[in-house]
Amino acid sequence: MKRACPRSFAPLLGALALLGTTMVSAAPSDPLIGDQWALDQIGAPCAWQATTGSREIIVAIVDSGVDLQHPDFADRVLPGYDFVDDDPDASDENGHGTNVAGIVAATLDNAEGIAGLAPGVSILPVRVMDASGRGSEEAIAAGVRFSAEQGARVINLSLGSTLVLAAEEESTLVKQAIRDAIDGGAVVVVAAGNDFVPFPNSIAGENPDAMVVAAIDPNDQKADFSNSGPWVSVGSPGVQILSAMPTYEVFLTSDELPRAERFRNDYDYMSGTSQATPYVAALAALLLSANPNLTPAEVREQIERTAVNISQLNPDVEIGSGRIDACAALAPFVGQQPTPDTPDQPTQPTPDAPNRPTQPTPGAPDQPGRPNLPDASAPDPGQIITLLLIPVIACVLVLGGALLLIIVLVRALTGRGRAGGATPPPPPPAQAGVVGLVLTVSGPAGVQRYQIANGASLIGRDAGCTIVITGDPTISRRHAVLRIEPQGMILEDAGSTHGTFVNNRRIAGPTALRRGDQLQFGQTRGRID
């Protein structure tokens, strides 16, 4: 069980907050920090010269829970709540939430494991997904509201389902909870999704105030699996991210998964926009630690304004303002002591009687004024040229948005199922839009045939896939995606463990197919007839 934070400790916490500015001069003692490539890419050591985070800043991990006793979280895990079992024990039974929490706030320089980007902040565990990684929109909305009520300044949502592919419409319940949390002063950060497409996450939709995060790789290119689009705020590292895992057995570390897909206890790598999102949440927490008076709009503007422009490396996708740069974002605060906002200090929750969230109360969103951020230096000629190009870019974005709307409407008419929570349910049988193609596969389970429909068909062993291949332990839960488009067939690997092959060659990106091509998923061979 967790220990409550006595209110008598409030003065001590306030003093600790004033020590948030930490000079990190020597190499940290965390033994695995050398394997955390993302920290160097986003300038974490530089950002830590401004602050490593204040305990007064609470980051809510609305996910599968957190390992409450993990040694890399020390005593910074606050009493949370479990909206799956409806009790105060928010222990992680899946592993995903602990991994996300480690990216945000694993302790720095403690001779233990890894380091989070905001290693000094407090973690609020909120369990909304069960052991298998599924959760309802009601639980997610309740988790968001609980987080706001407990004083979370940042809410991390590394979950959801992709509109059109897995959800028919936005989750109005979750979207309103997010809207209310932002109006109440919280920065809400949401994963873009891992379906390779330019469609939004159903839990945030095109909410202009939630920060939607795409995943990028070590070369500053969009990860193949990451969703994109004009609703994306920024990109962040999301490929092969080393972070914490529960110290006890959970679903992702158990023999319920094939050995090749099983994760290790304590620490392991994960990839996804789920891993990219907590880096942005942590950066928001560092900014609030440096200046608690910043509004959500000001935090978002500072992160976007200081992002590294990587558009030349990603000419055909929209990933917001670019890749986050923690060093540039925190640069104005180097050498400054944080100034806590005393009128509205968050109170610490008590484990014995957690406040259940109230029902949604619709209200008009605030109209924020112009952010009061530190003055930027005078623009150079390159900035002037950029300003002149803004009208041109705006026109391109408008035209692109119109085209995307047409695509969304067309795909919405192909009969996709409605999302029921954090993990998409099985789509309906492929009946509408059949183009006469059949995928025949031969593997350990024998010969199986699947009729292919227009649009995207997700291939894997998960029950939520359009094409479920059974009997082959080398098939990943989400192995590949097959798209039937007007210009032809496209096959793309979904980040599988054992790879996807076309005519005996492993594919690294979208690959055009023709009838009769020889395919291979794990140990299962296939052919399109």
Coordinates of C-alpha atoms in Angstrom, one line a residue:
M1 CA 0.0 0.0 0.0
K2 CA 1.0 3.6 -0.6
R3 CA 1.8 6.0 2.2
A4 CA -0.2 9.2 2.3
C5 CA 1.6 12.5 2.2
P6 CA 0.7 14.2 5.5
R7 CA -0.5 17.8 5.1
S8 CA 2.1 18.8 7.8
F9 CA 4.7 18.1 5.2
A10 CA 3.4 20.9 3.0
P11 CA 6.0 23.4 4.1
L12 CA 8.7 20.9 3.4
L13 CA 7.3 20.2 -0.1
G14 CA 7.3 23.9 -0.7
A15 CA 10.9 24.2 0.3
L16 CA 11.8 21.2 -2.0
A17 CA 10.0 23.0 -4.8
L18 CA 12.3 26.0 -4.5
L19 CA 15.2 23.6 -5.0
G20 CA 13.9 22.5 -8.3
T21 CA 16.7 24.2 -10.2
T22 CA 19.4 21.5 -10.2
M23 CA 22.7 21.8 -11.8
V24 CA 23.6 18.4 -13.4
S25 CA 27.3 18.7 -14.0
A26 CA 28.6 15.1 -13.6
A27 CA 27.5 12.1 -15.5
P28 CA 24.4 10.6 -13.8
S29 CA 24.9 7.3 -12.0
D30 CA 21.9 5.6 -13.6
P31 CA 23.4 2.4 -15.2
L32 CA 21.1 2.3 -18.2
I33 CA 21.0 5.9 -19.1
G34 CA 23.5 5.4 -21.9
D35 CA 20.8 3.3 -23.7
Q36 CA 18.3 6.1 -23.5
W37 CA 19.0 7.7 -26.9
A38 CA 16.0 10.0 -26.7
L39 CA 17.3 12.0 -23.7
D40 CA 20.3 13.3 -25.7
Q41 CA 18.2 13.8 -28.9
I42 CA 15.8 16.2 -27.1
G43 CA 18.5 17.9 -25.0
A44 CA 17.5 16.6 -21.5
P45 CA 21.0 17.2 -19.9
C46 CA 20.8 20.8 -21.0
A47 CA 17.2 21.2 -19.8
W48 CA 18.2 19.8 -16.4
Q49 CA 20.4 22.9 -15.9
A50 CA 17.1 24.8 -15.5
T51 CA 15.2 22.3 -13.4
T52 CA 14.7 18.5 -12.9
G53 CA 11.2 19.0 -11.8
S54 CA 9.3 20.0 -8.7
R55 CA 7.4 17.6 -6.4
E56 CA 4.6 20.2 -6.4
I57 CA 3.9 19.5 -10.0
I58 CA 1.7 16.4 -10.4
V59 CA 1.7 14.4 -13.6
A60 CA -1.3 12.0 -13.9
I61 CA -0.6 8.7 -15.7
V62 CA -4.1 7.8 -16.9
D63 CA -3.2 4.3 -18.1
S64 CA -3.0 0.7 -16.9
G65 CA -1.7 1.8 -13.5
V66 CA 1.8 2.0 -12.1
D67 CA 4.1 -0.2 -10.1
L68 CA 3.7 1.7 -6.9
Q69 CA 6.9 0.2 -5.3
H70 CA 9.3 0.5 -8.3
P71 CA 12.7 1.5 -7.0
D72 CA 13.1 4.1 -9.7
F73 CA 10.0 6.1 -8.6
A74 CA 11.3 6.4 -5.0
D75 CA 8.5 8.0 -2.9
R76 CA 7.1 10.2 -5.6
V77 CA 4.1 8.1 -6.4
L78 CA 0.9 9.7 -4.9
P79 CA -2.2 7.8 -3.9
G80 CA -4.3 7.3 -7.1
Y81 CA -7.4 5.3 -8.0
D82 CA -8.4 2.3 -10.0
F83 CA -11.5 2.9 -12.2
V84 CA -11.4 -0.7 -13.5
D85 CA -12.0 -2.4 -10.1
D86 CA -13.3 0.8 -8.4
D87 CA -10.8 0.8 -5.5
P88 CA -7.8 2.9 -4.3
D89 CA -5.2 0.4 -5.5
A90 CA -3.9 1.7 -8.8
S91 CA -1.2 -1.0 -9.2
D92 CA -0.3 -1.9 -12.8
E93 CA -1.4 -5.3 -14.0
N94 CA -0.5 -4.8 -17.6
G95 CA 2.9 -3.0 -17.7
H96 CA 2.1 -0.2 -20.1
G97 CA 1.4 2.4 -17.5
T98 CA 4.7 1.7 -15.6
N99 CA 6.6 2.1 -18.8
V100 CA 4.9 5.4 -19.5
A101 CA 5.5 6.6 -16.0
G102 CA 9.3 5.8 -16.2
I103 CA 9.7 8.0 -19.3
V104 CA 8.2 10.9 -17.4
A105 CA 9.7 10.6 -14.0
A106 CA 12.2 7.8 -13.3
T107 CA 14.6 9.1 -10.7
L108 CA 17.8 10.7 -11.9
D109 CA 21.3 9.9 -10.6
N110 CA 20.2 7.3 -8.1
A111 CA 22.4 4.4 -9.3
E112 CA 19.2 2.6 -10.4
G113 CA 18.0 1.8 -13.9
I114 CA 17.1 4.8 -16.0
A115 CA 16.2 8.4 -15.8
G116 CA 13.0 10.2 -16.7
L117 CA 12.9 13.6 -18.4
A118 CA 11.2 15.1 -15.4
P119 CA 12.7 13.1 -12.6
G120 CA 11.7 15.4 -9.8
V121 CA 7.9 15.6 -10.3
S122 CA 5.2 13.6 -8.5
I123 CA 3.3 10.8 -10.3
L124 CA -0.4 10.3 -9.9
P125 CA -1.3 6.7 -11.0
V126 CA -4.9 6.4 -12.5
R127 CA -5.8 2.9 -13.7
V128 CA -8.4 2.9 -16.5
M129 CA -7.2 -0.1 -18.5
D130 CA -7.4 -3.8 -17.3
A131 CA -4.6 -6.4 -17.4
S132 CA -5.1 -7.1 -21.1
G133 CA -4.8 -3.3 -21.9
R134 CA -8.5 -2.7 -22.6
G135 CA -10.6 0.0 -21.1
S136 CA -13.9 1.8 -21.6
E137 CA -14.5 5.4 -22.5
E138 CA -16.4 5.8 -19.2
A139 CA -13.3 4.7 -17.2
I140 CA -11.0 7.0 -19.2
A141 CA -13.3 10.0 -18.8
A142 CA -13.6 9.3 -15.1
G143 CA -9.8 9.0 -14.8
V144 CA -9.3 12.4 -16.5
R145 CA -11.8 14.1 -14.2
F146 CA -10.2 12.5 -11.1
S147 CA -6.8 13.6 -12.2
A148 CA -7.9 17.2 -12.5
E149 CA -9.7 17.1 -9.2
Q150 CA -6.5 15.8 -7.5
G151 CA -4.5 18.8 -8.8
A152 CA -2.6 17.3 -11.7
R153 CA -1.0 20.0 -13.8
V154 CA -0.3 17.5 -16.6
I155 CA -2.4 14.6 -17.7
N156 CA -0.8 11.9 -19.9
L157 CA -3.1 9.8 -22.2
S158 CA -1.1 7.2 -24.0
L159 CA -4.2 5.4 -25.2
G160 CA -7.2 5.6 -27.5
S161 CA -8.3 4.3 -30.9
T162 CA -8.0 5.7 -34.4
L163 CA -11.0 7.4 -35.9
V164 CA -12.4 5.7 -39.1
L165 CA -10.1 2.7 -38.8
A166 CA -11.3 1.7 -35.3
A167 CA -13.8 4.2 -34.2
E168 CA -16.8 5.6 -36.0
E169 CA -16.9 8.9 -34.1
E170 CA -15.2 10.9 -31.4
S171 CA -15.7 9.9 -27.8
T172 CA -17.7 12.9 -26.6
L173 CA -17.5 11.7 -23.0
V174 CA -13.7 11.7 -23.0
K175 CA -13.4 14.8 -25.1
Q176 CA -15.6 16.8 -22.7
A177 CA -13.5 15.5 -19.7
I178 CA -10.4 16.7 -21.5
R179 CA -11.9 20.0 -22.3
D180 CA -12.9 20.6 -18.6
A181 CA -9.4 19.5 -17.4
I182 CA -7.8 22.0 -19.7
D183 CA -10.2 24.8 -18.7
G184 CA -9.2 23.9 -15.1
G185 CA -5.5 24.5 -15.7
A186 CA -4.2 21.1 -16.8
V187 CA -2.0 20.4 -19.8
V188 CA -3.5 17.3 -21.5
V189 CA -1.2 15.3 -23.8
V190 CA -2.6 12.5 -26.0
A191 CA -0.9 9.9 -28.2
A192 CA -1.6 10.3 -32.0
G193 CA -2.1 6.5 -32.5
N194 CA -0.2 3.6 -34.1
D195 CA -2.2 2.9 -37.2
F196 CA 0.1 4.4 -39.8
V197 CA -2.6 6.8 -41.1
P198 CA -3.4 10.5 -41.1
F199 CA -6.5 10.1 -38.9
P200 CA -7.1 11.5 -35.4
N201 CA -7.4 9.7 -32.0
S202 CA -11.1 9.3 -31.1
I203 CA -10.5 10.3 -27.5
A204 CA -9.2 13.8 -28.5
G205 CA -10.4 14.2 -32.0
E206 CA -9.4 17.5 -33.4
N207 CA -9.5 19.2 -30.0
P208 CA -7.2 22.3 -30.7
D209 CA -6.1 22.6 -27.0
A210 CA -5.0 19.0 -26.3
M211 CA -1.4 18.3 -27.3
V212 CA -1.5 15.3 -29.7
V213 CA 1.9 13.7 -30.2
A214 CA 3.4 11.7 -33.1
A215 CA 6.4 9.4 -32.8
I216 CA 9.7 9.9 -34.5
D217 CA 12.8 7.8 -34.8
P218 CA 16.5 8.5 -33.9
N219 CA 16.9 10.1 -37.4
D220 CA 14.1 12.6 -36.8
Q221 CA 11.8 10.9 -39.2
K222 CA 8.3 9.9 -38.5
A223 CA 8.1 6.3 -37.1
D224 CA 6.4 4.1 -39.7
F225 CA 3.6 3.1 -37.3
S226 CA 2.8 6.6 -36.2
N227 CA -0.4 8.4 -37.1
S228 CA 0.0 12.0 -38.4
G229 CA -2.2 14.9 -39.5
P230 CA -2.9 18.6 -38.9
W231 CA -4.2 17.9 -35.4
V232 CA -0.7 16.8 -34.3
S233 CA 1.0 19.3 -32.0
V234 CA 4.6 18.0 -32.0
G235 CA 6.7 14.9 -32.6
S236 CA 8.7 13.1 -30.0
P237 CA 11.0 10.0 -29.7
G238 CA 8.9 6.8 -29.8
V239 CA 11.1 4.0 -31.3
Q240 CA 12.9 1.5 -29.0
I241 CA 12.4 3.6 -25.8
L242 CA 14.0 2.0 -22.7
S243 CA 11.9 2.6 -19.6
A244 CA 10.6 1.0 -16.4
M245 CA 8.5 -2.2 -16.3
P246 CA 6.8 -3.7 -13.2
T247 CA 9.1 -5.5 -10.8
Y248 CA 6.4 -8.3 -10.5
E249 CA 4.7 -10.4 -13.2
V250 CA 2.0 -8.7 -15.3
F251 CA 0.3 -9.5 -18.5
L252 CA 3.1 -8.1 -20.8
T253 CA 5.8 -10.1 -18.9
S254 CA 3.8 -13.3 -18.4
D255 CA 3.6 -16.6 -20.4
E256 CA 0.3 -15.4 -21.7
L257 CA 2.4 -13.9 -24.5
P258 CA 4.7 -15.9 -26.9
R259 CA 8.3 -15.7 -25.6
A260 CA 9.3 -13.6 -28.6
E261 CA 6.8 -10.9 -27.6
R262 CA 7.2 -11.1 -23.9
F263 CA 8.7 -8.1 -22.0
R264 CA 11.2 -8.3 -19.2
N265 CA 10.5 -7.2 -15.6
D266 CA 12.2 -4.0 -14.1
Y267 CA 13.2 -2.4 -17.5
D268 CA 12.6 -3.0 -21.2
Y269 CA 12.1 -1.3 -24.5
M270 CA 8.8 -0.3 -26.1
S271 CA 7.9 1.5 -29.3
G272 CA 4.8 3.6 -30.0
T273 CA 3.2 7.0 -29.8
S274 CA 2.5 5.8 -26.2
Q275 CA 6.2 6.2 -25.6
A276 CA 6.5 9.5 -27.5
T277 CA 3.6 11.2 -25.5
P278 CA 5.2 11.0 -22.0
Y279 CA 8.3 12.9 -23.2
V280 CA 6.0 15.8 -24.1
A281 CA 4.1 15.5 -20.8
A282 CA 7.4 15.5 -18.9
L283 CA 8.6 18.6 -20.8
A284 CA 5.3 20.4 -19.9
A285 CA 6.0 19.4 -16.2
L286 CA 9.5 20.8 -16.4
L287 CA 8.1 24.1 -17.7
L288 CA 5.5 24.3 -14.9
S289 CA 8.2 23.4 -12.4
A290 CA 10.2 26.4 -13.6
N291 CA 7.2 28.7 -13.7
P292 CA 4.0 27.3 -12.1
N293 CA 2.1 30.4 -13.3
L294 CA 2.1 29.3 -16.9
T295 CA -1.3 28.4 -18.4
P296 CA -1.8 25.3 -20.5
A297 CA -1.9 27.5 -23.6
E298 CA 1.4 29.1 -22.7
V299 CA 3.0 25.7 -22.0
R300 CA 1.8 24.4 -25.4
E301 CA 3.1 27.5 -27.2
Q302 CA 6.5 27.3 -25.6
I303 CA 6.9 23.6 -26.5
E304 CA 5.7 24.2 -30.1
R305 CA 7.6 27.4 -30.6
T306 CA 11.0 25.8 -29.6
A307 CA 10.5 22.5 -31.5
V308 CA 13.1 21.6 -34.1
N309 CA 11.8 21.9 -37.6
I310 CA 12.2 18.5 -39.2
S311 CA 9.8 19.1 -42.1
Q312 CA 12.6 18.5 -44.7
L313 CA 13.1 15.0 -43.3
N314 CA 9.4 14.4 -43.4
P315 CA 8.1 16.0 -46.6
D316 CA 4.9 14.0 -47.0
V317 CA 3.5 13.9 -43.5
E318 CA 2.2 16.4 -40.9
I319 CA 3.8 16.1 -37.5
G320 CA 3.1 19.5 -36.0
S321 CA 5.8 22.1 -35.2
G322 CA 8.5 19.5 -35.2
R323 CA 10.5 17.4 -32.7
I324 CA 10.5 18.7 -29.2
D325 CA 13.6 20.4 -27.9
A326 CA 13.7 20.4 -24.0
C327 CA 16.9 22.5 -24.0
A328 CA 15.4 25.3 -26.1
A329 CA 12.1 25.2 -24.2
L330 CA 13.8 25.5 -20.8
A331 CA 16.5 28.0 -21.9
P332 CA 14.7 31.1 -20.6
F333 CA 14.7 29.5 -17.1
V334 CA 18.3 28.5 -16.7
G335 CA 19.6 30.2 -13.5
Q336 CA 16.2 31.2 -12.3
Q337 CA 14.5 29.9 -9.2
P338 CA 10.9 28.7 -9.8
T339 CA 8.1 31.0 -8.3
P340 CA 5.3 28.8 -7.1
D341 CA 1.7 30.0 -7.6
T342 CA 0.7 30.2 -4.0
P343 CA -3.1 30.9 -4.4
D344 CA -3.8 27.6 -6.1
Q345 CA -1.3 25.0 -4.8
P346 CA -2.6 21.4 -5.4
T347 CA -3.6 19.4 -2.4
Q348 CA -2.4 15.9 -1.8
P349 CA -5.0 13.2 -2.2
T350 CA -5.7 10.7 0.7
P351 CA -5.7 7.0 -0.1
D352 CA -8.6 6.2 2.3
A353 CA -11.3 8.3 0.7
P354 CA -10.5 9.3 -2.9
N355 CA -12.8 11.7 -4.4
R356 CA -14.8 10.1 -7.2
P357 CA -15.2 12.4 -10.2
T358 CA -18.4 14.3 -10.6
Q359 CA -20.6 14.0 -13.7
P360 CA -19.6 16.2 -16.7
T361 CA -20.7 19.7 -16.4
P362 CA -20.7 21.4 -19.8
G363 CA -19.5 24.9 -19.8
A364 CA -18.1 27.5 -22.2
P365 CA -14.4 27.1 -22.7
D366 CA -12.2 30.0 -21.6
Q367 CA -10.8 32.3 -24.2
P368 CA -7.1 32.5 -23.3
G369 CA -5.3 35.8 -23.8
R370 CA -2.0 36.2 -25.5
P371 CA 0.6 34.0 -23.7
N372 CA 3.0 35.9 -21.4
L373 CA 6.2 34.0 -22.3
P374 CA 9.7 35.3 -22.0
D375 CA 10.6 37.6 -24.9
A376 CA 12.3 36.0 -27.8
S377 CA 15.3 37.5 -29.5
A378 CA 14.8 39.8 -32.5
P379 CA 13.9 37.7 -35.6
D380 CA 16.7 37.1 -38.1
P381 CA 16.2 37.3 -41.9
G382 CA 15.3 33.5 -41.9
Q383 CA 12.5 34.2 -39.5
I384 CA 11.2 37.1 -41.6
I385 CA 11.1 34.8 -44.6
T386 CA 9.3 32.2 -42.5
L387 CA 6.7 34.8 -41.5
L388 CA 6.1 35.7 -45.2
L389 CA 5.6 32.0 -46.0
I390 CA 2.9 31.6 -43.4
P391 CA 0.0 32.6 -45.7
V392 CA 1.2 30.2 -48.4
I393 CA 1.5 27.4 -45.8
A394 CA -1.9 28.2 -44.5
C395 CA -3.5 27.8 -47.9
V396 CA -1.7 24.4 -48.4
L397 CA -3.0 23.3 -45.0
V398 CA -6.6 24.3 -45.8
L399 CA -6.5 22.4 -49.1
G400 CA -4.9 19.4 -47.4
G401 CA -7.5 19.5 -44.7
A402 CA -10.3 19.5 -47.3
L403 CA -8.8 16.6 -49.0
L404 CA -8.4 14.7 -45.8
L405 CA -12.1 15.4 -44.9
I406 CA -13.1 13.8 -48.2
I407 CA -11.0 10.8 -47.4
V408 CA -12.4 10.5 -43.9
L409 CA -16.0 10.7 -45.2
V410 CA -15.3 8.1 -47.8
R411 CA -13.8 5.7 -45.3
A412 CA -16.5 6.4 -42.8
L413 CA -19.0 5.0 -45.3
T414 CA -17.2 1.7 -45.6
G415 CA -18.8 0.4 -42.4
R416 CA -16.1 0.6 -39.7
G417 CA -17.1 -0.4 -36.1
R418 CA -17.4 2.0 -33.2
A419 CA -14.6 2.0 -30.6
G420 CA -15.6 0.8 -27.2
G421 CA -12.6 2.1 -25.2
A422 CA -8.8 2.2 -25.2
T423 CA -8.4 -0.8 -27.5
P424 CA -10.5 -1.2 -30.7
P425 CA -13.0 -4.1 -30.9
P426 CA -13.0 -6.5 -33.8
P427 CA -14.2 -4.8 -37.0
P428 CA -17.3 -6.2 -38.8
P429 CA -16.8 -9.0 -41.4
A430 CA -15.4 -7.7 -44.6
Q431 CA -18.5 -7.5 -46.7
A432 CA -19.0 -3.9 -47.9
G433 CA -16.7 -2.8 -50.7
V434 CA -15.3 -6.3 -51.5
V435 CA -13.1 -6.1 -54.6
G436 CA -12.8 -9.8 -55.3
L437 CA -9.4 -10.4 -53.6
V438 CA -8.7 -13.3 -51.3
L439 CA -5.7 -13.6 -49.0
T440 CA -4.7 -17.3 -48.7
V441 CA -2.2 -18.1 -45.9
S442 CA -0.5 -21.4 -45.0
G443 CA 1.1 -21.9 -41.6
P444 CA 1.1 -24.0 -38.4
A445 CA -2.8 -23.7 -38.3
G446 CA -3.1 -25.0 -41.9
V447 CA -4.6 -23.1 -44.8
Q448 CA -6.8 -20.2 -44.1
R449 CA -8.5 -17.8 -46.6
Y450 CA -9.7 -14.3 -45.9
Q451 CA -11.7 -12.0 -48.2
I452 CA -10.2 -8.6 -48.6
A453 CA -12.3 -5.4 -48.6
N454 CA -11.5 -1.9 -49.7
G455 CA -9.7 0.3 -47.1
A456 CA -7.3 -1.0 -44.5
S457 CA -7.1 -4.5 -43.1
L458 CA -5.1 -5.1 -40.0
I459 CA -3.3 -8.4 -39.9
G460 CA -2.2 -10.1 -36.7
R461 CA -3.1 -12.5 -33.9
D462 CA -5.1 -10.0 -31.8
A463 CA -8.8 -10.5 -31.8
G464 CA -9.2 -6.9 -32.8
C465 CA -7.5 -7.4 -36.2
T466 CA -9.5 -7.6 -39.4
I467 CA -7.5 -10.7 -40.5
V468 CA -6.7 -12.9 -37.5
I469 CA -3.9 -15.5 -38.1
T470 CA -3.9 -18.3 -35.6
G471 CA -1.5 -21.1 -34.6
D472 CA 1.7 -19.2 -35.4
P473 CA 3.6 -17.9 -32.3
T474 CA 5.8 -15.7 -34.4
I475 CA 2.8 -13.6 -35.5
S476 CA 2.6 -10.3 -33.6
R477 CA -0.6 -9.0 -32.1
R478 CA -0.6 -6.3 -34.8
H479 CA 1.7 -7.6 -37.4
A480 CA 1.0 -5.8 -40.7
V481 CA -1.6 -3.7 -42.5
L482 CA -3.0 -4.3 -46.0
R483 CA -4.6 -1.4 -47.8
I484 CA -6.7 -1.6 -50.9
E485 CA -6.7 1.9 -52.5
P486 CA -7.7 3.2 -55.9
Q487 CA -4.1 3.0 -57.1
G488 CA -3.6 -0.6 -56.0
M489 CA -2.6 -2.8 -53.0
I490 CA -0.2 -1.6 -50.3
L491 CA 1.3 -3.7 -47.6
E492 CA 3.2 -2.3 -44.6
D493 CA 4.7 -3.9 -41.5
A494 CA 3.2 -2.8 -38.2
G495 CA 6.4 -3.1 -36.1
S496 CA 6.2 -6.8 -35.8
T497 CA 8.8 -8.9 -34.0
H498 CA 9.6 -11.3 -36.9
G499 CA 9.0 -9.1 -39.9
T500 CA 6.8 -9.0 -43.0
F501 CA 8.2 -10.3 -46.3
V502 CA 7.2 -9.8 -49.9
N503 CA 8.8 -12.2 -52.5
N504 CA 11.3 -13.3 -49.8
R505 CA 12.5 -9.7 -49.0
R506 CA 11.7 -8.1 -45.7
I507 CA 9.9 -4.8 -46.2
A508 CA 10.9 -1.7 -44.4
G509 CA 8.1 0.6 -45.5
P510 CA 4.9 0.7 -47.6
T511 CA 5.2 -1.8 -50.4
A512 CA 3.1 -2.1 -53.6
L513 CA 1.6 -5.6 -54.2
R514 CA 0.3 -7.4 -57.3
R515 CA -1.8 -10.5 -57.5
G516 CA 0.3 -13.6 -57.0
D517 CA 3.0 -12.0 -54.9
Q518 CA 4.5 -14.3 -52.2
L519 CA 3.9 -12.9 -48.7
Q520 CA 5.2 -14.1 -45.3
F521 CA 4.1 -13.1 -41.8
G522 CA 6.3 -14.7 -39.2
Q523 CA 6.3 -18.4 -40.2
T524 CA 3.0 -18.1 -42.1
R525 CA 3.2 -17.8 -45.9
G526 CA 0.5 -16.1 -48.0
R527 CA -0.6 -15.1 -51.4
I528 CA -3.2 -12.7 -52.8
D529 CA -5.5 -14.4 -55.4

